[in-house]
């Protein structure tokens, strides 16, 4: 039988990522797995030019991290508080790269994530985070299209 001891749930705090939580909880319960909920704050310095003062960019980045911490607490308290074995983590960097790094450093067995996110020109230029993870992950990745989930009863 396959052992899934550690599940990584990369969460971008959108309504679509919240829809995936029941699947994360269900698989965690079935396999008695620890859940790692991860949010990656995009490193804003890569978007800065020489016309934007570095101090302003740092302040904006710090505010983004503080906002992420508040959202993580809200989602954790509303949806994962009763989960006995879970860890939450917020880091700054490139989302796809940091997810793969976390898979490796935490010895994750399964990644569960949504297939939503970037659209239009942003998707064309940067690609899909889920697509990158599926291609680069050393462990299985369960992708869920939140738009195809059954309506709540």
mmCIF file of C-alpha atoms in Angstrom:
data_model
loop_
_atom_site.group_PDB
_atom_site.id
_atom_site.type_symbol
_atom_site.label_atom_id
_atom_site.label_comp_id
_atom_site.label_asym_id
_atom_site.label_seq_id
_atom_site.Cartn_x
_atom_site.Cartn_y
_atom_site.Cartn_z
ATOM 1 C CA UNK A 1 0.000 0.000 0.000
ATOM 2 C CA UNK A 2 1.187 3.502 -0.785
ATOM 3 C CA UNK A 3 2.153 5.618 2.204
ATOM 4 C CA UNK A 4 1.329 9.302 2.037
ATOM 5 C CA UNK A 5 2.724 10.768 5.232
ATOM 6 C CA UNK A 6 3.067 14.374 4.112
ATOM 7 C CA UNK A 7 0.717 16.351 1.858
ATOM 8 C CA UNK A 8 1.634 19.786 0.550
ATOM 9 C CA UNK A 9 -1.242 22.156 -0.171
ATOM 10 C CA UNK A 10 0.025 25.288 -1.926
ATOM 11 C CA UNK A 11 -2.677 27.886 -1.343
ATOM 12 C CA UNK A 12 -2.987 31.278 -3.016
ATOM 13 C CA UNK A 13 -5.935 32.291 -0.781
ATOM 14 C CA UNK A 14 -8.379 32.568 -3.671
ATOM 15 C CA UNK A 15 -11.901 31.214 -3.423
ATOM 16 C CA UNK A 16 -10.863 28.530 -5.894
ATOM 17 C CA UNK A 17 -8.044 27.274 -3.688
ATOM 18 C CA UNK A 18 -10.412 27.171 -0.699
ATOM 19 C CA UNK A 19 -12.665 24.809 -2.672
ATOM 20 C CA UNK A 20 -9.833 22.262 -2.708
ATOM 21 C CA UNK A 21 -9.476 22.056 1.083
ATOM 22 C CA UNK A 22 -12.096 19.276 1.536
ATOM 23 C CA UNK A 23 -10.042 17.055 -0.785
ATOM 24 C CA UNK A 24 -6.862 17.822 1.138
ATOM 25 C CA UNK A 25 -8.580 17.025 4.433
ATOM 26 C CA UNK A 26 -10.165 13.849 3.089
ATOM 27 C CA UNK A 27 -6.896 12.429 1.780
ATOM 28 C CA UNK A 28 -5.084 13.499 4.925
ATOM 29 C CA UNK A 29 -7.633 11.668 7.041
ATOM 30 C CA UNK A 30 -7.579 8.571 4.829
ATOM 31 C CA UNK A 31 -3.787 8.269 4.919
ATOM 32 C CA UNK A 32 -3.262 9.809 8.363
ATOM 33 C CA UNK A 33 -1.024 12.416 6.733
ATOM 34 C CA UNK A 34 0.416 15.670 7.926
ATOM 35 C CA UNK A 35 -0.761 18.682 5.905
ATOM 36 C CA UNK A 36 1.670 21.417 4.981
ATOM 37 C CA UNK A 37 -0.234 24.509 3.870
ATOM 38 C CA UNK A 38 2.088 26.795 1.950
ATOM 39 C CA UNK A 39 1.646 30.285 0.600
ATOM 40 C CA UNK A 40 4.364 31.857 -1.490
ATOM 41 C CA UNK A 41 4.389 35.642 -1.633
ATOM 42 C CA UNK A 42 5.703 36.496 -5.071
ATOM 43 C CA UNK A 43 9.076 38.222 -4.832
ATOM 44 C CA UNK A 44 8.207 41.727 -5.966
ATOM 45 C CA UNK A 45 11.808 42.804 -6.445
ATOM 46 C CA UNK A 46 11.865 41.058 -9.816
ATOM 47 C CA UNK A 47 9.217 43.526 -11.032
ATOM 48 C CA UNK A 48 10.996 46.620 -9.785
ATOM 49 C CA UNK A 49 12.887 48.872 -12.104
ATOM 50 C CA UNK A 50 15.453 51.486 -11.356
ATOM 51 C CA UNK A 51 12.669 54.115 -11.168
ATOM 52 C CA UNK A 52 11.139 52.530 -8.062
ATOM 53 C CA UNK A 53 13.017 53.284 -4.849
ATOM 54 C CA UNK A 54 14.235 50.083 -3.204
ATOM 55 C CA UNK A 55 12.791 51.171 0.145
ATOM 56 C CA UNK A 56 9.314 51.463 -1.389
ATOM 57 C CA UNK A 57 9.596 47.975 -2.860
ATOM 58 C CA UNK A 58 10.728 46.557 0.503
ATOM 59 C CA UNK A 59 7.816 48.234 2.282
ATOM 60 C CA UNK A 60 5.369 46.881 -0.277
ATOM 61 C CA UNK A 61 6.884 43.386 0.036
ATOM 62 C CA UNK A 62 6.585 43.540 3.835
ATOM 63 C CA UNK A 63 2.936 44.567 3.555
ATOM 64 C CA UNK A 64 2.306 41.657 1.180
ATOM 65 C CA UNK A 65 3.807 39.242 3.725
ATOM 66 C CA UNK A 66 1.733 40.730 6.572
ATOM 67 C CA UNK A 67 -1.409 40.404 4.455
ATOM 68 C CA UNK A 68 -0.522 36.798 3.665
ATOM 69 C CA UNK A 69 -0.050 36.040 7.363
ATOM 70 C CA UNK A 70 -3.520 37.401 8.123
ATOM 71 C CA UNK A 71 -5.093 35.407 5.293
ATOM 72 C CA UNK A 72 -3.273 32.243 6.376
ATOM 73 C CA UNK A 73 -4.641 32.590 9.914
ATOM 74 C CA UNK A 74 -8.161 33.201 8.616
ATOM 75 C CA UNK A 75 -8.141 30.184 6.296
ATOM 76 C CA UNK A 76 -6.433 28.008 8.881
ATOM 77 C CA UNK A 77 -8.936 28.944 11.596
ATOM 78 C CA UNK A 78 -11.951 28.506 9.315
ATOM 79 C CA UNK A 79 -10.971 25.284 7.560
ATOM 80 C CA UNK A 80 -7.991 23.531 9.142
ATOM 81 C CA UNK A 81 -8.247 24.257 12.848
ATOM 82 C CA UNK A 82 -9.552 20.762 13.601
ATOM 83 C CA UNK A 83 -6.801 19.103 11.596
ATOM 84 C CA UNK A 84 -4.573 17.541 14.253
ATOM 85 C CA UNK A 85 -1.418 17.333 12.181
ATOM 86 C CA UNK A 86 -0.700 20.401 10.096
ATOM 87 C CA UNK A 87 1.888 23.096 9.561
ATOM 88 C CA UNK A 88 1.557 26.450 7.875
ATOM 89 C CA UNK A 89 4.328 28.243 6.090
ATOM 90 C CA UNK A 90 4.641 31.574 4.280
ATOM 91 C CA UNK A 91 7.722 32.291 2.209
ATOM 92 C CA UNK A 92 8.764 34.851 -0.378
ATOM 93 C CA UNK A 93 10.022 33.917 -3.810
ATOM 94 C CA UNK A 94 8.944 32.464 -7.107
ATOM 95 C CA UNK A 95 5.847 30.338 -6.339
ATOM 96 C CA UNK A 96 6.703 27.398 -8.612
ATOM 97 C CA UNK A 97 10.322 27.259 -7.493
ATOM 98 C CA UNK A 98 9.489 27.572 -3.789
ATOM 99 C CA UNK A 99 6.847 24.841 -4.003
ATOM 100 C CA UNK A 100 9.400 22.438 -5.504
ATOM 101 C CA UNK A 101 11.975 23.437 -2.859
ATOM 102 C CA UNK A 102 9.413 22.745 -0.118
ATOM 103 C CA UNK A 103 8.565 19.348 -1.627
ATOM 104 C CA UNK A 104 12.235 18.436 -1.419
ATOM 105 C CA UNK A 105 13.120 19.988 1.946
ATOM 106 C CA UNK A 106 10.053 18.678 3.792
ATOM 107 C CA UNK A 107 10.117 15.275 2.044
ATOM 108 C CA UNK A 108 6.549 15.701 0.817
ATOM 109 C CA UNK A 109 4.787 12.615 -0.574
ATOM 110 C CA UNK A 110 1.918 14.276 -2.459
ATOM 111 C CA UNK A 111 1.097 17.780 -3.689
ATOM 112 C CA UNK A 112 -2.568 18.779 -4.003
ATOM 113 C CA UNK A 113 -3.243 22.027 -5.826
ATOM 114 C CA UNK A 114 -5.678 23.840 -8.054
ATOM 115 C CA UNK A 115 -5.363 24.325 -11.786
ATOM 116 C CA UNK A 116 -6.496 27.937 -11.700
ATOM 117 C CA UNK A 117 -4.571 31.149 -11.279
ATOM 118 C CA UNK A 118 -2.828 33.002 -14.022
ATOM 119 C CA UNK A 119 -4.848 33.815 -17.095
ATOM 120 C CA UNK A 120 -4.400 35.625 -20.373
ATOM 121 C CA UNK A 121 -1.130 37.399 -21.018
ATOM 122 C CA UNK A 122 0.221 36.600 -17.545
ATOM 123 C CA UNK A 123 -0.230 32.864 -18.290
ATOM 124 C CA UNK A 124 1.434 33.206 -21.690
ATOM 125 C CA UNK A 125 4.444 35.065 -20.275
ATOM 126 C CA UNK A 126 4.888 33.294 -16.940
ATOM 127 C CA UNK A 127 3.122 29.977 -17.433
ATOM 128 C CA UNK A 128 0.983 28.113 -14.970
ATOM 129 C CA UNK A 129 2.335 27.347 -11.516
ATOM 130 C CA UNK A 130 0.436 24.034 -11.499
ATOM 131 C CA UNK A 131 1.816 23.176 -14.936
ATOM 132 C CA UNK A 132 5.359 23.847 -13.719
ATOM 133 C CA UNK A 133 4.850 21.749 -10.588
ATOM 134 C CA UNK A 134 3.431 18.809 -12.550
ATOM 135 C CA UNK A 135 6.480 18.894 -14.841
ATOM 136 C CA UNK A 136 9.154 19.393 -12.164
ATOM 137 C CA UNK A 137 7.834 17.690 -9.023
ATOM 138 C CA UNK A 138 9.705 14.604 -7.837
ATOM 139 C CA UNK A 139 6.458 13.373 -6.208
ATOM 140 C CA UNK A 140 2.907 12.854 -7.510
ATOM 141 C CA UNK A 141 0.790 15.973 -7.984
ATOM 142 C CA UNK A 142 -2.990 15.880 -7.734
ATOM 143 C CA UNK A 143 -4.413 18.843 -9.609
ATOM 144 C CA UNK A 144 -8.022 19.816 -9.128
ATOM 145 C CA UNK A 145 -9.974 22.132 -11.376
ATOM 146 C CA UNK A 146 -12.126 24.013 -8.857
ATOM 147 C CA UNK A 147 -14.507 25.085 -11.616
ATOM 148 C CA UNK A 148 -15.462 21.438 -12.196
ATOM 149 C CA UNK A 149 -16.213 20.580 -8.567
ATOM 150 C CA UNK A 150 -19.777 19.660 -7.648
ATOM 151 C CA UNK A 151 -21.834 22.411 -6.056
ATOM 152 C CA UNK A 152 -22.134 22.355 -2.267
ATOM 153 C CA UNK A 153 -25.275 20.742 -0.954
#
